[in-house]
Amino acid sequence: MRIWNGELHPEFDVVVVGSGAIGLTAALTAADAGARVAVLEKARYLGGTSAVSGGMFWVPCNRRMAELGRTDSRDDALRYLRAVTAGRTADDVLAAIVDRGPDMLEFLEHRAGLVMVPMDNFPDYHPEWDGAHPGGRSLDPELYDLAQLGELAESLRPDLRLPFTMREYEEWRIFTRFPMAELQARAEQGLVARGRALVAPLITACADAGVTLVTECGAERLVVEDEQVVGVVADGSRLAARAVVLTCGGFEWSPEMVENFLSGPVQGSCSPPHNTGDGIRMASKAGVKLGSMREAWWGPMVLVPGDETDGAPTATLLRFERTGPHTVIVNRHGERFVNEAHNYNDMTRAFHLFDPGAYDFANLPAYLVFDQRHLDDYGFLTHRSGQPTPPWLTTAPTIAELAGRLEIDPAGLEATLERFNAGAREGVDRDFHRGASAYDRYWGDQHAAHPALGPVETAPFYAIEVVSGVIGTKGGIVTDGDGRALDAFGAVVPGLYAAGNTTAHPMGPGYPGAGATLGPGSTMAYAAGRAAITQLGLGAVTG
């Protein structure tokens, strides 16, 4: 156990379990009203998955959209959210997301100095749907100087990626076009971006508000007396609390829970390996209702040997590598089965198609196939044209030889590429409509004739296995619009609150736009903090 700020007393007004942006938002909201608050984190560092994420918030109707000359409406946002969530999320929760999100943003800006900048041209993930928006709902944190954290800088979860904002990514788009020397200089100056730039000011603000911050202190169970949650047992000791807020992530690193609950296999994850369903297990024992347990934030990923987080293998989410020109994804039959440029959550569901005859997943294993032109123009992950081919990439001079090395049906792959290439030259995908959506084109090469399409025809050819990965799970504790945990009969469990991936996430089966994990999660954490304040009879927050 390590205490980074404050003292670990035997009793607090509010104990928050989990130290990601969502947990820190709940802690700051309560502490700002005068509550005595402790944040418990079982990992070595503060920040959770948030610290290694893109750090974006998806907040409809946010007031900063006006800076871009854009407008939004409550009705549009609710119509869009009802469609994305397929009617599975209660209206009071969706209303809380839309109505309280802007207030959450203003509170964090006022109280933590967190500046989130709206992305002008970043469309919602289903831009053609009713109520969707072409830009402005997704917000990106400004760069942050770690010197402002002082000694607490050592508490922040590391991230080896170079510090660039998502707005800069929007401008540069392709890693071979990034100003790497400039970014390296930023890193040496102590500047951080994305997830770390989101979490760092929240840590500072919580410390300034007197929040006790503890790492290497995992919560083990809730303390329940007379059907009310009155504390937690953590690191073998009991901590009394008048309110407990669970924000300790999902269960993607629990093989047992993954096997029993998720709709498809988890072959890799890019989250830290501490999301083992602790909060969900504790709440379940206390009689809480669970929901959306089959859902996750899915993503097509690759496993590069040697990539690790806290000693566990870390997968890498594919973005431009699959959406840019001169690439396809195929199954063992050499057949395409999905629009490769579709949003990563929804497209990964196509990997889970079950073949009852073979009694196996029809589209696993899957492979990303690309050609020399793609490598010359864009590189692939850390590999660049002209370098020796790394062992984690398979290469061959012909498509038939590449297929043979991967045990893909060569005739199937050659037929697939013949059809795909013919359409790509014309800028059309007759099978899966890749490139037709504004979202597809956004994630492609804006300088290419067809941003998301290009034939795979220039030898030599390359391939890598694509796995069914998760950023995190999103099933768990069912809450109301105030972040209060509900029991199996829909009644409030006194003293217990939850937000983020520990809950039946408000986004249900869908993914409305970039930042829809953290934006709605932090909004519900803000709501939970305010509800806890009301329960404790304390004054209102200042923002």
XYZ file of C-alpha atoms in Angstrom:
543
model
C 0.000 0.000 0.000
C 1.188 3.532 -0.792
C -0.511 6.721 0.344
C 0.218 9.548 -2.089
C -1.861 12.240 -0.455
C -3.622 12.669 2.879
C -4.012 10.037 5.565
C -5.879 6.743 5.530
C -8.278 7.121 8.435
C -10.623 4.309 9.540
C -13.664 6.353 8.502
C -14.568 8.611 5.563
C -17.705 10.229 4.252
C -17.093 8.790 0.765
C -14.807 5.998 -0.413
C -14.234 5.761 -4.171
C -12.904 2.445 -5.488
C -10.913 3.018 -8.688
C -8.714 5.950 -9.704
C -9.433 6.499 -13.389
C -10.896 9.763 -14.643
C -14.354 8.556 -13.663
C -13.416 7.754 -10.056
C -11.453 10.979 -9.666
C -14.440 12.952 -10.974
C -16.700 11.378 -8.349
C -14.104 12.030 -5.635
C -13.597 15.671 -6.613
C -17.346 16.299 -6.805
C -17.848 15.022 -3.254
C -14.718 16.637 -1.811
C -15.615 20.006 -3.303
C -18.755 19.990 -1.166
C -16.777 19.304 1.983
C -16.892 15.509 2.157
C -13.937 13.546 3.531
C -12.995 11.349 0.582
C -10.580 8.491 -0.077
C -9.726 6.979 -3.466
C -8.488 3.368 -3.424
C -6.572 1.890 -6.377
C -5.293 -1.680 -6.433
C -2.677 -1.031 -9.129
C 0.695 0.581 -8.555
C -0.332 3.791 -10.318
C -3.273 6.178 -10.355
C -5.202 6.693 -13.559
C -6.572 3.266 -14.455
C -7.412 2.592 -18.080
C -8.178 6.298 -18.562
C -4.483 7.191 -18.334
C -3.577 5.055 -21.367
C -6.699 5.897 -23.358
C -7.327 8.556 -25.976
C -8.600 10.724 -23.122
C -11.592 12.032 -25.049
C -15.061 12.893 -23.718
C -18.245 12.489 -25.788
C -20.659 15.102 -24.435
C -23.657 16.170 -26.515
C -24.911 19.743 -26.135
C -21.606 20.831 -24.599
C -21.330 24.597 -24.457
C -17.913 24.720 -26.120
C -19.474 23.698 -29.427
C -20.490 27.332 -29.828
C -16.795 28.187 -30.267
C -16.948 26.212 -33.514
C -20.166 27.851 -34.602
C -22.009 24.565 -34.068
C -25.305 23.949 -32.318
C -26.778 20.809 -30.791
C -30.141 19.932 -29.331
C -31.341 17.783 -26.473
C -33.933 16.102 -28.677
C -31.354 15.220 -31.341
C -28.984 13.782 -28.770
C -31.682 11.673 -27.114
C -32.980 10.331 -30.437
C -29.453 9.355 -31.424
C -28.701 7.750 -28.056
C -31.928 5.745 -28.072
C -30.944 4.352 -31.474
C -27.331 3.586 -30.482
C -28.366 1.887 -27.244
C -31.085 -0.106 -29.035
C -33.619 0.904 -26.389
C -31.783 -0.995 -23.648
C -30.889 1.995 -21.454
C -33.474 3.631 -19.196
C -34.571 7.077 -20.307
C -33.677 8.682 -16.981
C -30.073 7.551 -17.464
C -29.912 8.837 -21.058
C -31.452 12.116 -19.939
C -28.802 12.403 -17.229
C -26.059 11.938 -19.833
C -27.432 14.728 -22.020
C -28.521 17.133 -19.276
C -25.609 16.777 -16.849
C -22.733 16.271 -19.257
C -22.253 19.987 -19.945
C -22.381 20.735 -16.200
C -19.761 18.037 -15.551
C -17.450 19.621 -18.120
C -17.834 23.080 -16.621
C -17.253 21.754 -13.103
C -14.017 20.017 -14.095
C -12.812 23.080 -15.978
C -13.616 25.366 -13.058
C -12.404 23.091 -10.266
C -9.543 21.167 -11.915
C -8.496 23.508 -14.708
C -9.262 20.720 -17.193
C -9.612 22.228 -20.652
C -11.405 20.004 -23.153
C -11.457 21.250 -26.745
C -14.244 20.150 -29.109
C -13.207 18.340 -32.288
C -14.702 20.311 -35.156
C -14.680 17.633 -37.860
C -14.812 14.447 -35.791
C -18.187 12.900 -36.669
C -20.278 10.678 -34.456
C -19.692 6.989 -35.163
C -23.012 6.689 -37.027
C -23.076 10.067 -38.792
C -25.961 9.173 -41.101
C -28.348 8.283 -38.264
C -31.102 10.573 -37.042
C -29.780 12.907 -34.355
C -26.088 12.305 -35.103
C -23.692 15.235 -35.302
C -20.875 15.941 -37.806
C -18.519 17.297 -35.135
C -18.154 18.935 -31.756
C -19.565 16.319 -29.396
C -16.146 14.687 -28.955
C -13.678 16.739 -26.900
C -9.925 16.401 -26.513
C -7.807 17.477 -23.493
C -5.118 20.120 -23.878
C -1.481 19.170 -23.338
C -0.534 19.108 -19.652
C 2.801 19.875 -17.985
C 3.588 17.191 -15.418
C 5.573 19.744 -13.400
C 2.185 20.925 -12.109
C 1.764 17.558 -10.371
C 4.954 17.957 -8.357
C 5.803 14.808 -6.412
C 2.496 13.289 -7.480
C 3.854 12.963 -11.023
C 5.273 9.594 -9.992
C 1.766 8.401 -9.123
C 0.444 8.772 -12.700
C 0.302 5.642 -14.817
C 3.053 5.733 -17.490
C 2.339 5.749 -21.208
C 5.213 5.261 -23.650
C 3.351 6.850 -26.557
C 4.521 10.287 -27.682
C 2.442 13.290 -26.530
C 0.175 14.489 -29.325
C -3.422 15.626 -29.009
C -6.239 14.038 -30.959
C -6.700 17.376 -32.732
C -3.146 17.029 -33.987
C -3.877 13.450 -34.978
C -6.825 14.809 -36.945
C -4.458 17.185 -38.745
C -1.518 14.795 -39.357
C -3.555 11.564 -39.522
C -0.743 9.219 -40.604
C 2.204 8.392 -38.344
C 4.779 8.695 -41.129
C 3.720 12.358 -41.371
C 4.026 13.134 -37.655
C 6.799 15.546 -36.488
C 8.478 12.890 -34.351
C 11.421 15.079 -33.268
C 9.045 17.747 -31.992
C 6.967 15.170 -30.132
C 10.057 13.617 -28.580
C 11.099 17.078 -27.383
C 7.679 17.509 -25.771
C 8.079 14.229 -23.909
C 11.494 15.292 -22.645
C 9.948 18.549 -21.413
C 7.398 16.618 -19.342
C 4.355 17.371 -21.486
C 1.660 14.706 -21.658
C -1.387 14.288 -23.871
C -4.634 12.334 -24.258
C -5.375 10.060 -21.286
C -2.571 11.300 -19.061
C -3.517 14.918 -19.823
C -7.057 14.087 -18.713
C -6.123 12.300 -15.497
C -3.238 14.497 -14.294
C -5.239 17.678 -13.556
C -7.875 15.572 -11.789
C -5.194 14.093 -9.512
C -3.911 17.593 -8.747
C -7.392 18.898 -8.011
C -8.260 15.940 -5.781
C -5.031 16.375 -3.828
C -5.697 20.101 -3.413
C -9.211 19.263 -2.175
C -7.781 16.988 0.521
C -8.720 13.659 -1.059
C -6.700 10.738 0.309
C -5.117 8.948 -2.668
C -3.973 5.362 -2.137
C -2.479 2.823 -4.557
C -1.720 -0.895 -4.180
C -4.835 -1.143 -2.023
C -7.486 -3.352 -3.596
C -11.042 -3.400 -2.274
C -12.196 -6.918 -1.437
C -15.823 -6.621 -0.354
C -18.522 -4.192 0.679
C -19.598 -3.844 4.293
C -23.382 -4.041 4.514
C -25.413 -3.420 7.656
C -29.225 -3.347 7.770
C -29.305 -3.512 3.948
C -27.174 -0.363 3.671
C -23.593 -0.139 2.398
C -21.489 1.357 5.190
C -17.934 0.744 4.031
C -15.438 -1.503 2.310
C -12.816 -4.033 3.273
C -9.560 -3.136 1.508
C -6.142 -4.670 1.939
C -7.537 -6.696 4.834
C -8.794 -3.661 6.794
C -12.262 -2.213 7.173
C -12.888 1.376 6.091
C -16.165 2.856 7.245
C -17.930 5.112 4.762
C -21.301 6.801 4.587
C -21.209 6.320 0.810
C -19.184 4.048 -1.486
C -18.698 4.770 -5.194
C -17.503 1.866 -7.361
C -15.579 2.964 -10.476
C -13.019 0.164 -10.700
C -13.413 -0.913 -14.318
C -14.798 -3.981 -16.038
C -13.885 -7.657 -16.105
C -11.913 -8.148 -19.329
C -8.978 -9.579 -17.358
C -11.103 -12.181 -15.559
C -11.081 -15.334 -17.738
C -13.951 -16.836 -15.741
C -16.235 -13.829 -16.169
C -15.295 -13.404 -19.838
C -16.131 -17.048 -20.514
C -19.452 -16.881 -18.663
C -20.776 -13.527 -19.838
C -19.381 -12.078 -23.074
C -20.917 -12.748 -26.474
C -17.558 -13.345 -28.154
C -13.993 -14.326 -27.309
C -11.438 -11.936 -25.836
C -8.092 -12.645 -27.470
C -6.395 -9.437 -26.361
C -6.895 -6.183 -24.512
C -5.179 -2.800 -24.450
C -6.246 -2.038 -20.870
C -4.060 -2.554 -17.781
C -4.484 -6.078 -16.353
C -6.229 -4.981 -13.159
C -9.789 -4.923 -14.503
C -10.892 -8.237 -13.053
C -14.486 -7.436 -12.131
C -13.841 -6.684 -8.460
C -16.548 -4.040 -8.128
C -19.101 -6.183 -9.944
C -18.374 -9.172 -7.710
C -18.615 -7.086 -4.540
C -21.861 -5.476 -5.625
C -23.350 -8.791 -6.722
C -22.732 -10.223 -3.256
C -24.598 -7.219 -1.847
C -27.681 -8.020 -3.950
C -27.229 -5.471 -6.731
C -28.911 -5.920 -10.099
C -26.548 -6.601 -13.005
C -27.140 -5.705 -16.641
C -25.506 -5.717 -20.105
C -23.085 -8.412 -18.975
C -22.621 -9.638 -22.546
C -21.377 -6.252 -23.771
C -17.876 -4.862 -24.223
C -16.025 -2.048 -25.962
C -14.830 -4.312 -28.754
C -11.953 -3.581 -31.105
C -9.868 -5.347 -33.779
C -6.379 -5.701 -32.304
C -2.999 -7.247 -32.953
C -0.566 -8.842 -30.523
C 3.043 -7.745 -30.960
C 5.460 -9.925 -28.955
C 7.048 -8.017 -26.097
C 4.322 -5.372 -25.723
C 3.338 -5.463 -22.043
C 1.548 -3.475 -19.351
C 2.384 -4.293 -15.728
C 3.815 -7.637 -16.836
C 0.790 -8.688 -18.914
C 0.672 -8.845 -22.743
C -0.903 -5.740 -24.232
C -2.748 -5.704 -27.552
C -2.746 -2.775 -29.989
C -5.953 -1.391 -31.453
C -5.897 -1.114 -35.254
C -6.993 2.243 -36.616
C -5.554 3.627 -39.865
C -3.859 0.257 -40.475
C -7.288 -1.129 -41.443
C -9.125 2.020 -42.594
C -6.486 3.404 -44.970
C -6.049 2.408 -48.622
C -4.514 -0.889 -49.784
C -5.708 -3.127 -46.930
C -8.336 -5.816 -46.384
C -9.346 -8.123 -43.532
C -10.162 -11.747 -44.434
C -11.013 -15.001 -42.681
C -9.373 -18.411 -43.156
C -11.318 -18.837 -46.397
C -9.730 -15.694 -47.803
C -13.094 -13.914 -47.714
C -13.833 -10.413 -46.488
C -16.636 -10.315 -43.924
C -16.923 -6.698 -42.752
C -16.382 -3.053 -43.691
C -12.835 -2.658 -42.391
C -13.283 1.118 -41.909
C -16.405 0.879 -39.751
C -16.161 1.931 -36.107
C -14.065 -0.565 -34.170
C -16.725 -1.532 -31.624
C -19.387 -2.561 -34.091
C -17.121 -4.087 -36.752
C -15.584 -6.510 -34.242
C -18.977 -8.117 -33.752
C -18.552 -9.607 -37.221
C -15.628 -11.625 -35.818
C -18.116 -13.415 -33.540
C -20.294 -15.006 -36.219
C -20.771 -18.615 -35.156
C -20.802 -21.466 -37.688
C -23.047 -24.188 -36.197
C -21.804 -26.797 -38.676
C -18.138 -26.308 -37.876
C -19.082 -25.458 -34.276
C -16.599 -22.603 -34.362
C -16.375 -18.904 -35.121
C -16.652 -18.502 -38.880
C -14.377 -15.459 -39.084
C -11.632 -16.430 -36.658
C -8.776 -16.508 -37.193
C -8.766 -13.300 -39.223
C -5.915 -11.550 -40.994
C -5.169 -8.033 -42.136
C -3.565 -8.186 -45.597
C -1.785 -5.179 -47.112
C 0.700 -4.466 -49.857
C 4.024 -2.706 -50.394
C 2.349 0.503 -51.468
C 0.543 0.739 -48.121
C 3.819 0.130 -46.300
C 5.687 2.679 -48.442
C 3.060 5.368 -47.939
C 2.039 4.809 -44.340
C 4.224 2.292 -42.538
C 2.547 -0.269 -40.297
C 2.467 0.341 -36.538
C 6.168 0.837 -35.664
C 7.474 -0.781 -38.876
C 8.614 1.394 -41.775
C 9.379 0.628 -45.397
C 13.031 -0.197 -45.955
C 13.514 -1.758 -42.526
C 13.921 -5.528 -42.062
C 10.513 -7.153 -41.812
C 9.790 -7.884 -38.122
C 8.951 -11.479 -37.166
C 5.404 -10.532 -36.193
C 4.601 -9.714 -39.840
C 4.232 -12.443 -42.463
C 5.427 -11.485 -45.945
C 5.557 -13.175 -49.365
C 6.191 -12.171 -52.989
C 2.768 -13.365 -54.153
C -0.727 -13.556 -52.704
C -0.786 -17.342 -53.183
C 2.420 -17.777 -51.178
C 1.189 -15.433 -48.462
C -2.022 -17.420 -48.184
C -0.083 -20.676 -47.960
C 2.087 -19.423 -45.116
C -1.007 -18.435 -43.133
C -3.125 -21.480 -44.058
C -5.640 -19.225 -45.800
C -7.435 -20.645 -48.839
C -5.316 -19.177 -51.684
C -8.058 -19.378 -54.311
C -10.477 -17.645 -51.972
C -8.029 -14.857 -51.172
C -7.121 -14.283 -54.822
C -10.793 -14.129 -55.822
C -11.544 -11.734 -52.962
C -8.737 -9.384 -53.935
C -9.665 -9.471 -57.608
C -13.171 -8.279 -56.754
C -12.049 -5.802 -54.084
C -9.325 -4.289 -56.267
C -11.672 -3.737 -59.200
C -14.047 -1.758 -57.016
C -11.276 0.062 -55.136
C -9.906 1.491 -58.375
C -13.342 3.030 -58.937
C -13.684 4.140 -55.292
C -16.501 1.752 -54.422
C -16.896 -1.318 -52.235
C -19.846 -3.261 -53.621
C -19.819 -5.822 -50.814
C -19.532 -3.797 -47.583
C -19.713 -0.135 -48.707
C -16.353 0.780 -47.198
C -15.706 4.459 -47.766
C -19.352 5.399 -48.249
C -19.776 6.794 -44.738
C -18.365 10.130 -43.604
C -16.908 8.219 -40.659
C -14.986 5.880 -42.984
C -13.568 8.763 -44.952
C -12.607 10.668 -41.822
C -10.332 7.850 -40.682
C -8.748 7.387 -44.117
C -6.059 9.234 -46.037
C -7.438 12.658 -46.890
C -4.784 13.092 -49.598
C -5.708 9.894 -51.457
C -8.147 9.731 -54.349
C -10.364 7.525 -52.200
C -9.516 8.000 -48.481
C -10.592 4.510 -47.354
C -10.021 2.487 -50.530
C -7.079 1.380 -52.619
C -6.262 -1.890 -54.403
C -4.040 -4.472 -52.712
C -1.835 -5.309 -55.696
C 1.766 -4.132 -55.234
C 4.173 -6.925 -54.268
C 5.462 -7.983 -51.852
C 2.457 -8.589 -49.630
C 2.111 -8.611 -45.854
C -0.296 -9.967 -43.253
C -0.835 -10.097 -39.513
C -3.452 -11.918 -37.458
C -6.241 -9.683 -36.164
C -7.758 -10.760 -32.862
C -11.081 -10.083 -31.213
C -9.983 -7.544 -28.605
C -11.591 -5.375 -25.969
C -10.781 -1.939 -24.634
C -12.925 -2.850 -21.637
C -16.192 -4.529 -20.760
C -19.354 -2.536 -20.147
C -21.676 -4.752 -18.171
C -22.236 -4.615 -14.445
C -24.134 -2.686 -11.805
C -27.456 -1.197 -12.890
C -27.903 2.371 -11.672
C -30.478 5.103 -11.939
C -29.850 8.538 -13.425
C -28.192 9.648 -10.175
C -25.616 6.858 -10.282
C -27.310 5.058 -7.375
C -27.006 1.276 -7.472
C -30.271 -0.625 -7.804
C -31.137 -4.027 -6.369
C -32.728 -6.943 -8.208
C -36.182 -5.394 -7.693
C -35.231 -1.928 -8.907
C -34.958 -0.328 -5.477
C -32.019 1.902 -4.528
C -29.278 0.238 -2.481
C -28.612 2.843 0.217
C -25.038 4.075 0.356
C -23.867 2.495 -2.925
C -23.099 4.334 -6.171
C -21.320 3.313 -9.352
C -20.134 4.674 -12.707
C -18.117 3.652 -15.743
C -17.303 0.122 -16.850
C -18.191 -1.263 -13.415
C -21.800 -0.532 -14.343
C -24.233 -1.586 -17.015
C -22.751 1.254 -19.041
C -25.289 3.808 -20.291
C -24.143 3.222 -23.876
C -25.528 -0.320 -23.776
C -24.511 -2.318 -26.856
C -23.489 0.725 -28.876
C -20.804 3.356 -29.303
C -22.139 6.811 -30.252
C -18.827 8.576 -30.767
C -15.222 9.045 -29.697
C -15.043 9.472 -25.930
C -18.306 7.664 -25.214
C -16.637 5.512 -22.570
C -15.227 8.373 -20.503
C -17.702 11.182 -21.245
C -20.897 9.445 -20.127
C -18.954 7.588 -17.407
C -17.643 10.828 -15.920
C -21.079 12.399 -16.240
C -22.567 9.560 -14.193
C -19.696 9.887 -11.689
C -20.526 13.572 -11.341
C -24.184 12.644 -10.829
C -23.201 10.007 -8.253
C -21.006 12.489 -6.393
C -23.847 14.985 -6.219
C -26.290 12.295 -5.057
C -23.845 11.234 -2.342
C -23.553 14.854 -1.242
C -27.334 15.002 -0.932
C -27.345 11.742 1.045
C -24.718 13.161 3.400
C -26.564 16.459 3.801
C -23.604 18.506 2.568
C -23.583 21.705 0.523
C -23.668 21.826 -3.272
C -20.544 21.695 -5.427
C -19.152 24.987 -6.624
C -19.492 24.339 -10.366
